[in-house]
C-alpha cells in the first residue's frame, strides 16, 4: 500500500528492523514475541497508535529444525508451533477484529492470510480443526 505507515516486528535483530523501516520510508520497529498473546497485543496497540490496522503481513516464523527427527527436542517443537501457528492465529484474530471495528470487513478476511478458506473456517467456528490441519 503506497503511503502506508508500517510497524515492523523483531524479536532480537533491532538493527535489521530499523533498517527496513528506513528503507520503507518510515514507520516503527517494535520488539515483541509473536508466540505470545502479549506480544501480538503490543504490536496491534502500536499500530492503533499510528492510525489503525489496514493491512496485516502475517509472516513471522522460525525454523530451528536441525539434526535427525528422532532427536528433535519437544520444547523446540512447542516453540515452533507457538510462533508459526498460534502466533499466526493471534495476529489474524486481532487484526481482523480491529479491521471489522474500523468498518473494513474485506481487509479483515485478507488479514487471516492468503488462504481465505481459513477465514471461512474461523467464521464458522471450526478454527481448531483448521489450525491442526494446517499445522500437520
Tab-separated table of C-alpha atoms in Angstrom:
chain	number	residue	atom	x	y	z
A	1	UNK	CA	0.000	0.000	0.000
A	2	UNK	CA	1.555	3.233	-1.124
A	3	UNK	CA	1.972	5.680	1.711
A	4	UNK	CA	1.374	3.077	4.429
A	5	UNK	CA	2.805	3.588	7.901
A	6	UNK	CA	4.438	0.297	8.805
A	7	UNK	CA	5.045	-1.477	12.089
A	8	UNK	CA	7.999	-3.841	11.668
A	9	UNK	CA	8.284	-6.540	14.304
A	10	UNK	CA	11.524	-8.041	15.531
A	11	UNK	CA	12.432	-10.389	18.326
A	12	UNK	CA	16.217	-9.938	18.513
A	13	UNK	CA	17.546	-8.008	15.498
A	14	UNK	CA	16.635	-4.401	16.135
A	15	UNK	CA	19.145	-3.063	13.621
A	16	UNK	CA	17.656	-5.054	10.739
A	17	UNK	CA	14.125	-3.969	11.665
A	18	UNK	CA	15.160	-0.316	11.851
A	19	UNK	CA	16.964	-0.597	8.518
A	20	UNK	CA	13.777	-1.957	6.952
A	21	UNK	CA	11.734	0.901	8.434
A	22	UNK	CA	14.236	3.367	6.932
A	23	UNK	CA	14.129	1.593	3.554
A	24	UNK	CA	10.335	1.757	3.552
A	25	UNK	CA	10.464	5.476	4.252
A	26	UNK	CA	9.094	5.458	7.785
A	27	UNK	CA	7.177	3.567	10.392
A	28	UNK	CA	8.281	1.970	13.613
A	29	UNK	CA	10.355	-1.052	14.635
A	30	UNK	CA	8.798	-2.828	17.620
A	31	UNK	CA	10.254	-5.646	19.698
A	32	UNK	CA	7.653	-8.294	20.504
A	33	UNK	CA	7.494	-12.074	20.837
A	34	UNK	CA	4.749	-13.085	18.417
A	35	UNK	CA	4.457	-16.526	20.015
A	36	UNK	CA	2.618	-14.862	22.914
A	37	UNK	CA	-0.713	-13.054	23.074
A	38	UNK	CA	1.032	-10.205	24.903
A	39	UNK	CA	3.471	-9.746	22.018
A	40	UNK	CA	0.663	-9.646	19.481
A	41	UNK	CA	-1.306	-7.217	21.666
A	42	UNK	CA	1.754	-4.957	21.808
A	43	UNK	CA	2.101	-4.847	18.028
A	44	UNK	CA	-1.590	-4.144	17.482
A	45	UNK	CA	-1.520	-1.406	20.143
A	46	UNK	CA	1.383	0.302	18.367
A	47	UNK	CA	-0.450	0.031	15.035
A	48	UNK	CA	-3.533	1.589	16.615
A	49	UNK	CA	-1.413	4.448	17.996
A	50	UNK	CA	-0.168	5.032	14.461
A	51	UNK	CA	-3.637	5.219	12.906
A	52	UNK	CA	-5.126	1.731	12.906
A	53	UNK	CA	-4.739	-1.603	11.187
A	54	UNK	CA	-5.444	-1.625	7.455
A	55	UNK	CA	-3.218	-4.462	6.311
A	56	UNK	CA	-1.515	-7.398	8.008
A	57	UNK	CA	1.505	-9.198	6.625
A	58	UNK	CA	1.384	-12.257	8.832
A	59	UNK	CA	4.764	-13.786	8.040
A	60	UNK	CA	6.593	-14.384	11.330
A	61	UNK	CA	8.070	-17.830	11.643
A	62	UNK	CA	11.016	-19.819	12.887
A	63	UNK	CA	12.700	-22.942	11.559
A	64	UNK	CA	15.221	-24.238	14.090
A	65	UNK	CA	14.895	-27.844	12.909
A	66	UNK	CA	18.375	-29.293	12.934
A	67	UNK	CA	19.563	-32.810	13.306
A	68	UNK	CA	17.616	-36.000	12.966
A	69	UNK	CA	13.829	-36.054	13.539
A	70	UNK	CA	14.057	-38.689	16.245
A	71	UNK	CA	16.308	-36.343	18.262
A	72	UNK	CA	14.205	-33.206	17.866
A	73	UNK	CA	13.516	-31.765	21.371
A	74	UNK	CA	9.867	-31.377	22.345
A	75	UNK	CA	10.464	-27.890	23.789
A	76	UNK	CA	11.811	-26.697	20.411
A	77	UNK	CA	8.772	-28.224	18.680
A	78	UNK	CA	6.498	-26.380	21.120
A	79	UNK	CA	8.257	-23.077	20.349
A	80	UNK	CA	7.855	-23.621	16.585
A	81	UNK	CA	4.128	-24.263	16.988
A	82	UNK	CA	3.685	-21.279	19.328
A	83	UNK	CA	5.399	-18.952	16.856
A	84	UNK	CA	4.345	-20.350	13.483
A	85	UNK	CA	0.767	-21.411	14.231
A	86	UNK	CA	-0.503	-19.861	17.439
A	87	UNK	CA	1.181	-16.525	16.743
A	88	UNK	CA	-0.289	-16.546	13.237
A	89	UNK	CA	-3.756	-17.168	14.637
A	90	UNK	CA	-3.454	-14.450	17.309
A	91	UNK	CA	-2.319	-11.898	14.713
A	92	UNK	CA	-5.110	-12.804	12.320
A	93	UNK	CA	-7.744	-12.599	15.046
A	94	UNK	CA	-6.569	-9.278	16.472
A	95	UNK	CA	-6.096	-7.623	13.094
A	96	UNK	CA	-9.441	-8.895	11.808
A	97	UNK	CA	-11.261	-7.621	14.909
A	98	UNK	CA	-9.676	-4.174	14.512
A	99	UNK	CA	-10.443	-4.042	10.795
A	100	UNK	CA	-14.057	-5.034	11.360
A	101	UNK	CA	-14.367	-2.406	14.103
A	102	UNK	CA	-12.938	0.140	11.647
A	103	UNK	CA	-15.557	-0.929	9.075
A	104	UNK	CA	-13.263	-2.872	6.756
A	105	UNK	CA	-14.519	-6.449	6.678
A	106	UNK	CA	-12.920	-7.246	3.304
A	107	UNK	CA	-9.493	-6.346	4.623
A	108	UNK	CA	-10.248	-8.432	7.708
A	109	UNK	CA	-10.696	-11.503	5.518
A	110	UNK	CA	-7.328	-10.819	3.885
A	111	UNK	CA	-5.707	-10.354	7.302
A	112	UNK	CA	-6.224	-14.003	8.094
A	113	UNK	CA	-3.824	-14.838	5.284
A	114	UNK	CA	-3.542	-15.804	1.694
A	115	UNK	CA	-5.677	-18.887	2.330
A	116	UNK	CA	-9.071	-17.221	2.649
A	117	UNK	CA	-10.619	-20.611	3.274
A	118	UNK	CA	-9.179	-20.336	6.780
A	119	UNK	CA	-11.218	-17.143	7.274
A	120	UNK	CA	-14.377	-19.050	6.358
A	121	UNK	CA	-13.437	-21.852	8.740
A	122	UNK	CA	-12.737	-19.411	11.571
A	123	UNK	CA	-16.011	-17.583	10.910
A	124	UNK	CA	-17.923	-20.868	11.120
A	125	UNK	CA	-16.280	-21.906	14.388
A	126	UNK	CA	-14.051	-24.710	13.131
A	127	UNK	CA	-10.771	-22.893	13.804
A	128	UNK	CA	-9.277	-25.633	15.952
A	129	UNK	CA	-9.583	-28.220	13.191
A	130	UNK	CA	-8.278	-25.812	10.571
A	131	UNK	CA	-5.220	-24.907	12.617
A	132	UNK	CA	-4.451	-28.537	13.378
A	133	UNK	CA	-4.787	-29.436	9.688
A	134	UNK	CA	-2.539	-26.569	8.618
A	135	UNK	CA	-0.029	-27.428	11.317
A	136	UNK	CA	0.320	-31.027	10.259
